[in-house]
C-alpha cells in the first residue's frame, strides 16, 4: 500500500513539475514577439500586423527562437509520455475500489493534459518549418538558388533546333513501296436498275388484245332482222 501511494505521489509531482516548466516557456509570447518584429514596435495591434512587412529581425534572434521551439518540442513530447503513463496507472489503480473519487479526478486531469500537449505538439510542428523558411532570407549569396533569392529571372539558354526524327526501317520501307507502286485508279459508276420497267413492258406485250367490234352497216342491220 505504501509503495502504491509513493508511486502515485511521484507521478503527481512529476506532472506538476513538467506543467510548470511548460508554462515557463511562454510560447505564445514568443510567437507574438516574432510576428511583431516584422512590423516594428509601433505596430502592436493585430489588425496592423496583417499587412506587408516593414521590418525584419536579426538572424540571431530568429535562430534563437527556433532553438527554443525545438527545446520546447522535446519537453512536450516528454510530458505527453508522462501524462499517458500516469493515465494508465490511475486507470488501473481505480479498479481496487479505494479512493475512487481521487482517482477519477487524477484520470480526468491526466487525460486533459495529454490532449492539450498533443495539440501543442502539432502546432509546433507547423511553426518550426515556417521559421526554417525565413532563415534563407538572411543569406542571399547562397549557391543553391541565388536567382530566386535575389529576385532575378534566370536566363533561358536557347539551343540549336532539334532535327526531325529519322524514320525507322519499317516506316522507310512503307514510304518507298508507296512511292514505287502506283495504285490503280478505281472509277465507280452507278447503274440504274431498269429491270422493273422492262418487265412491265413485256407483261403488257404478251397479253392478247381484244378485237374491236366492227361497225355494222345499215344493210347488215336490215338482214339481221
CSV table of C-alpha atoms in Angstrom, one decimal:
chain,number,residue,atom,x,y,z
A,1,UNK,CA,0.0,0.0,0.0
A,2,UNK,CA,2.8,2.4,0.9
A,3,UNK,CA,4.6,1.6,-2.3
A,4,UNK,CA,1.5,2.4,-4.4
A,5,UNK,CA,1.0,5.7,-2.6
A,6,UNK,CA,4.6,6.6,-3.1
A,7,UNK,CA,4.3,5.8,-6.8
A,8,UNK,CA,1.2,7.9,-7.1
A,9,UNK,CA,2.9,10.8,-5.3
A,10,UNK,CA,5.9,10.6,-7.5
A,11,UNK,CA,3.8,10.7,-10.7
A,12,UNK,CA,1.7,13.6,-9.4
A,13,UNK,CA,4.9,15.6,-8.5
A,14,UNK,CA,6.4,14.8,-11.9
A,15,UNK,CA,3.3,16.0,-13.7
A,16,UNK,CA,3.3,19.2,-11.7
A,17,UNK,CA,7.0,19.9,-12.4
A,18,UNK,CA,6.6,19.4,-16.1
A,19,UNK,CA,3.5,21.6,-16.2
A,20,UNK,CA,5.3,24.4,-14.5
A,21,UNK,CA,8.2,24.1,-17.0
A,22,UNK,CA,5.8,24.2,-19.9
A,23,UNK,CA,4.2,27.3,-18.6
A,24,UNK,CA,7.6,29.0,-18.0
A,25,UNK,CA,8.4,28.7,-21.8
A,26,UNK,CA,5.7,31.2,-22.7
A,27,UNK,CA,5.4,30.0,-26.2
A,28,UNK,CA,2.5,32.4,-27.1
A,29,UNK,CA,4.5,35.4,-26.2
A,30,UNK,CA,7.5,34.1,-28.3
A,31,UNK,CA,5.3,33.7,-31.4
A,32,UNK,CA,3.8,37.2,-30.9
A,33,UNK,CA,7.2,38.8,-30.4
A,34,UNK,CA,8.5,37.1,-33.6
A,35,UNK,CA,5.5,38.3,-35.5
A,36,UNK,CA,5.7,41.8,-34.2
A,37,UNK,CA,9.4,42.0,-35.1
A,38,UNK,CA,8.4,42.1,-38.8
A,39,UNK,CA,6.3,45.2,-38.3
A,40,UNK,CA,8.2,47.3,-35.7
A,41,UNK,CA,7.4,48.1,-32.2
A,42,UNK,CA,4.9,50.8,-33.1
A,43,UNK,CA,2.5,48.3,-34.7
A,44,UNK,CA,1.4,46.3,-31.7
A,45,UNK,CA,-2.3,45.7,-32.7
A,46,UNK,CA,-3.2,42.5,-34.5
A,47,UNK,CA,-5.1,44.4,-37.2
A,48,UNK,CA,-2.0,46.4,-38.2
A,49,UNK,CA,0.1,43.3,-38.4
A,50,UNK,CA,-1.9,41.8,-41.3
A,51,UNK,CA,-0.3,43.9,-44.0
A,52,UNK,CA,3.1,43.8,-45.7
A,53,UNK,CA,6.3,43.6,-43.6
A,54,UNK,CA,8.0,46.8,-42.8
A,55,UNK,CA,10.9,45.4,-40.7
A,56,UNK,CA,12.8,42.2,-40.3
A,57,UNK,CA,14.5,40.9,-37.2
A,58,UNK,CA,18.1,39.9,-36.7
A,59,UNK,CA,19.2,36.5,-37.9
A,60,UNK,CA,20.5,35.5,-34.4
A,61,UNK,CA,17.1,36.4,-32.9
A,62,UNK,CA,15.2,34.2,-35.3
A,63,UNK,CA,17.7,31.4,-34.8
A,64,UNK,CA,17.4,31.7,-31.0
A,65,UNK,CA,13.6,31.4,-31.2
A,66,UNK,CA,13.9,28.4,-33.4
A,67,UNK,CA,16.2,26.7,-30.8
A,68,UNK,CA,13.8,27.5,-28.0
A,69,UNK,CA,11.0,25.9,-30.0
A,70,UNK,CA,13.0,22.7,-30.5
A,71,UNK,CA,13.7,22.6,-26.8
A,72,UNK,CA,10.0,23.2,-26.1
A,73,UNK,CA,9.0,20.4,-28.5
A,74,UNK,CA,11.3,17.9,-26.7
A,75,UNK,CA,9.7,19.0,-23.4
A,76,UNK,CA,6.2,18.5,-24.7
A,77,UNK,CA,7.0,15.0,-26.0
A,78,UNK,CA,8.4,14.0,-22.7
A,79,UNK,CA,5.4,15.5,-20.9
A,80,UNK,CA,3.0,13.6,-23.2
A,81,UNK,CA,4.7,10.3,-22.4
A,82,UNK,CA,4.5,11.1,-18.6
A,83,UNK,CA,0.8,12.1,-18.8
A,84,UNK,CA,-0.1,9.0,-20.8
A,85,UNK,CA,1.7,6.7,-18.4
A,86,UNK,CA,0.1,8.4,-15.4
A,87,UNK,CA,-3.3,8.0,-17.1
A,88,UNK,CA,-2.8,4.3,-17.5
A,89,UNK,CA,-1.5,3.9,-13.9
A,90,UNK,CA,-4.5,5.7,-12.4
A,91,UNK,CA,-6.9,3.8,-14.6
A,92,UNK,CA,-5.6,0.5,-13.2
A,93,UNK,CA,-5.5,1.8,-9.6
A,94,UNK,CA,-9.2,2.7,-9.6
A,95,UNK,CA,-10.1,-0.9,-10.1
A,96,UNK,CA,-9.1,-1.6,-6.5
A,97,UNK,CA,-12.2,0.3,-5.3
A,98,UNK,CA,-10.3,2.6,-2.9
A,99,UNK,CA,-10.1,6.4,-3.3
A,100,UNK,CA,-12.4,6.3,-6.3
A,101,UNK,CA,-13.2,10.0,-6.3
A,102,UNK,CA,-9.5,10.9,-6.1
A,103,UNK,CA,-8.6,8.5,-9.0
A,104,UNK,CA,-11.4,9.9,-11.1
A,105,UNK,CA,-10.0,13.4,-10.7
A,106,UNK,CA,-6.5,12.3,-11.5
A,107,UNK,CA,-7.6,10.4,-14.6
A,108,UNK,CA,-9.5,13.4,-15.8
A,109,UNK,CA,-6.5,15.7,-15.2
A,110,UNK,CA,-4.0,13.4,-16.9
A,111,UNK,CA,-6.3,12.8,-19.9
A,112,UNK,CA,-6.8,16.5,-20.4
A,113,UNK,CA,-3.1,17.2,-20.1
A,114,UNK,CA,-2.3,14.6,-22.7
A,115,UNK,CA,-4.9,16.1,-25.1
A,116,UNK,CA,-3.6,19.6,-24.7
A,117,UNK,CA,0.1,18.6,-25.1
A,118,UNK,CA,-0.7,16.6,-28.3
A,119,UNK,CA,-2.4,19.7,-29.8
A,120,UNK,CA,0.6,21.9,-28.8
A,121,UNK,CA,3.0,19.4,-30.5
A,122,UNK,CA,1.0,19.7,-33.7
A,123,UNK,CA,1.2,23.5,-33.6
A,124,UNK,CA,5.0,23.5,-33.0
A,125,UNK,CA,5.4,21.0,-35.9
A,126,UNK,CA,3.8,23.6,-38.1
A,127,UNK,CA,5.6,26.7,-36.7
A,128,UNK,CA,9.2,25.3,-36.9
A,129,UNK,CA,9.1,24.8,-40.7
A,130,UNK,CA,7.8,28.3,-41.1
A,131,UNK,CA,10.9,29.6,-39.3
A,132,UNK,CA,13.1,27.4,-41.4
A,133,UNK,CA,11.7,29.1,-44.5
A,134,UNK,CA,12.6,32.5,-43.0
A,135,UNK,CA,16.3,31.8,-42.4
A,136,UNK,CA,17.4,31.7,-46.1
A,137,UNK,CA,16.4,35.4,-46.4
A,138,UNK,CA,19.5,36.3,-44.5
A,139,UNK,CA,21.8,34.5,-46.9
A,140,UNK,CA,21.2,36.0,-50.4
A,141,UNK,CA,24.5,34.8,-51.8
A,142,UNK,CA,24.0,31.1,-51.3
A,143,UNK,CA,25.0,28.9,-54.2
A,144,UNK,CA,21.8,26.8,-54.1
A,145,UNK,CA,19.4,29.3,-55.7
A,146,UNK,CA,20.8,32.8,-55.9
A,147,UNK,CA,18.4,33.9,-58.7
A,148,UNK,CA,15.4,33.1,-56.7
A,149,UNK,CA,16.6,34.8,-53.5
A,150,UNK,CA,17.9,37.9,-55.2
A,151,UNK,CA,14.7,38.2,-57.3
A,152,UNK,CA,16.4,37.8,-60.7
A,153,UNK,CA,14.9,35.9,-63.5
A,154,UNK,CA,17.1,33.1,-64.7
A,155,UNK,CA,18.3,33.3,-68.3
A,156,UNK,CA,16.9,30.9,-70.8
A,157,UNK,CA,19.6,29.3,-72.9
A,158,UNK,CA,18.4,28.6,-76.4
A,159,UNK,CA,20.0,25.6,-78.2
A,160,UNK,CA,20.1,24.7,-81.9
A,161,UNK,CA,16.8,23.4,-83.3
A,162,UNK,CA,16.2,19.8,-82.9
A,163,UNK,CA,16.5,17.9,-86.2
A,164,UNK,CA,13.5,15.9,-87.3
A,165,UNK,CA,13.5,12.3,-86.2
A,166,UNK,CA,14.8,9.7,-88.6
A,167,UNK,CA,12.3,7.2,-90.0
A,168,UNK,CA,12.5,3.7,-88.6
A,169,UNK,CA,13.3,0.9,-91.1
A,170,UNK,CA,9.7,-0.2,-91.1
A,171,UNK,CA,8.5,3.3,-91.9
A,172,UNK,CA,11.2,3.7,-94.6
A,173,UNK,CA,10.1,0.5,-96.4
A,174,UNK,CA,6.5,1.6,-96.3
A,175,UNK,CA,7.3,5.0,-97.7
A,176,UNK,CA,9.4,3.5,-100.6
A,177,UNK,CA,6.8,0.9,-101.5
A,178,UNK,CA,4.2,3.6,-101.8
A,179,UNK,CA,6.5,5.7,-104.0
A,180,UNK,CA,7.4,2.8,-106.4
A,181,UNK,CA,4.0,1.2,-106.7
A,182,UNK,CA,1.2,3.1,-108.3
A,183,UNK,CA,-2.2,2.1,-107.2
A,184,UNK,CA,-4.9,1.7,-109.9
A,185,UNK,CA,-7.5,4.4,-110.1
A,186,UNK,CA,-10.9,2.9,-109.5
A,187,UNK,CA,-13.9,4.7,-111.0
A,188,UNK,CA,-17.2,3.8,-109.6
A,189,UNK,CA,-20.4,4.1,-111.8
A,190,UNK,CA,-23.9,3.9,-110.6
A,191,UNK,CA,-26.1,1.5,-112.6
A,192,UNK,CA,-29.8,2.2,-112.5
A,193,UNK,CA,-31.9,-1.0,-112.3
A,194,UNK,CA,-34.3,-0.9,-115.3
A,195,UNK,CA,-35.4,-4.5,-114.9
A,196,UNK,CA,-38.7,-3.5,-113.4
A,197,UNK,CA,-39.6,-1.2,-116.2
A,198,UNK,CA,-38.7,-3.8,-118.9
A,199,UNK,CA,-40.8,-6.4,-117.1
A,200,UNK,CA,-43.8,-4.2,-117.1
A,201,UNK,CA,-43.5,-3.6,-120.9
A,202,UNK,CA,-43.0,-7.4,-121.6
A,203,UNK,CA,-46.1,-8.2,-119.5
A,204,UNK,CA,-48.2,-5.8,-121.4
A,205,UNK,CA,-46.9,-7.1,-124.8
A,206,UNK,CA,-47.5,-10.8,-124.0
A,207,UNK,CA,-51.2,-10.4,-123.2
A,208,UNK,CA,-53.8,-11.0,-126.2
A,209,UNK,CA,-55.5,-7.8,-127.2
A,210,UNK,CA,-59.3,-7.7,-127.6
A,211,UNK,CA,-60.6,-7.3,-131.2
A,212,UNK,CA,-62.6,-4.2,-131.8
A,213,UNK,CA,-66.2,-4.8,-132.8
A,214,UNK,CA,-66.8,-3.8,-136.4
A,215,UNK,CA,-69.4,-1.2,-137.1
A,216,UNK,CA,-72.5,-2.6,-138.7
A,217,UNK,CA,-73.8,-1.1,-141.8
A,218,UNK,CA,-77.4,-0.3,-142.4
A,219,UNK,CA,-77.8,-3.2,-144.8
A,220,UNK,CA,-76.4,-5.7,-142.2
A,221,UNK,CA,-78.8,-4.4,-139.6
A,222,UNK,CA,-81.8,-5.0,-142.1
A,223,UNK,CA,-80.8,-8.6,-143.0
A,224,UNK,CA,-80.1,-9.4,-139.3
A,225,UNK,CA,-83.7,-8.8,-138.5
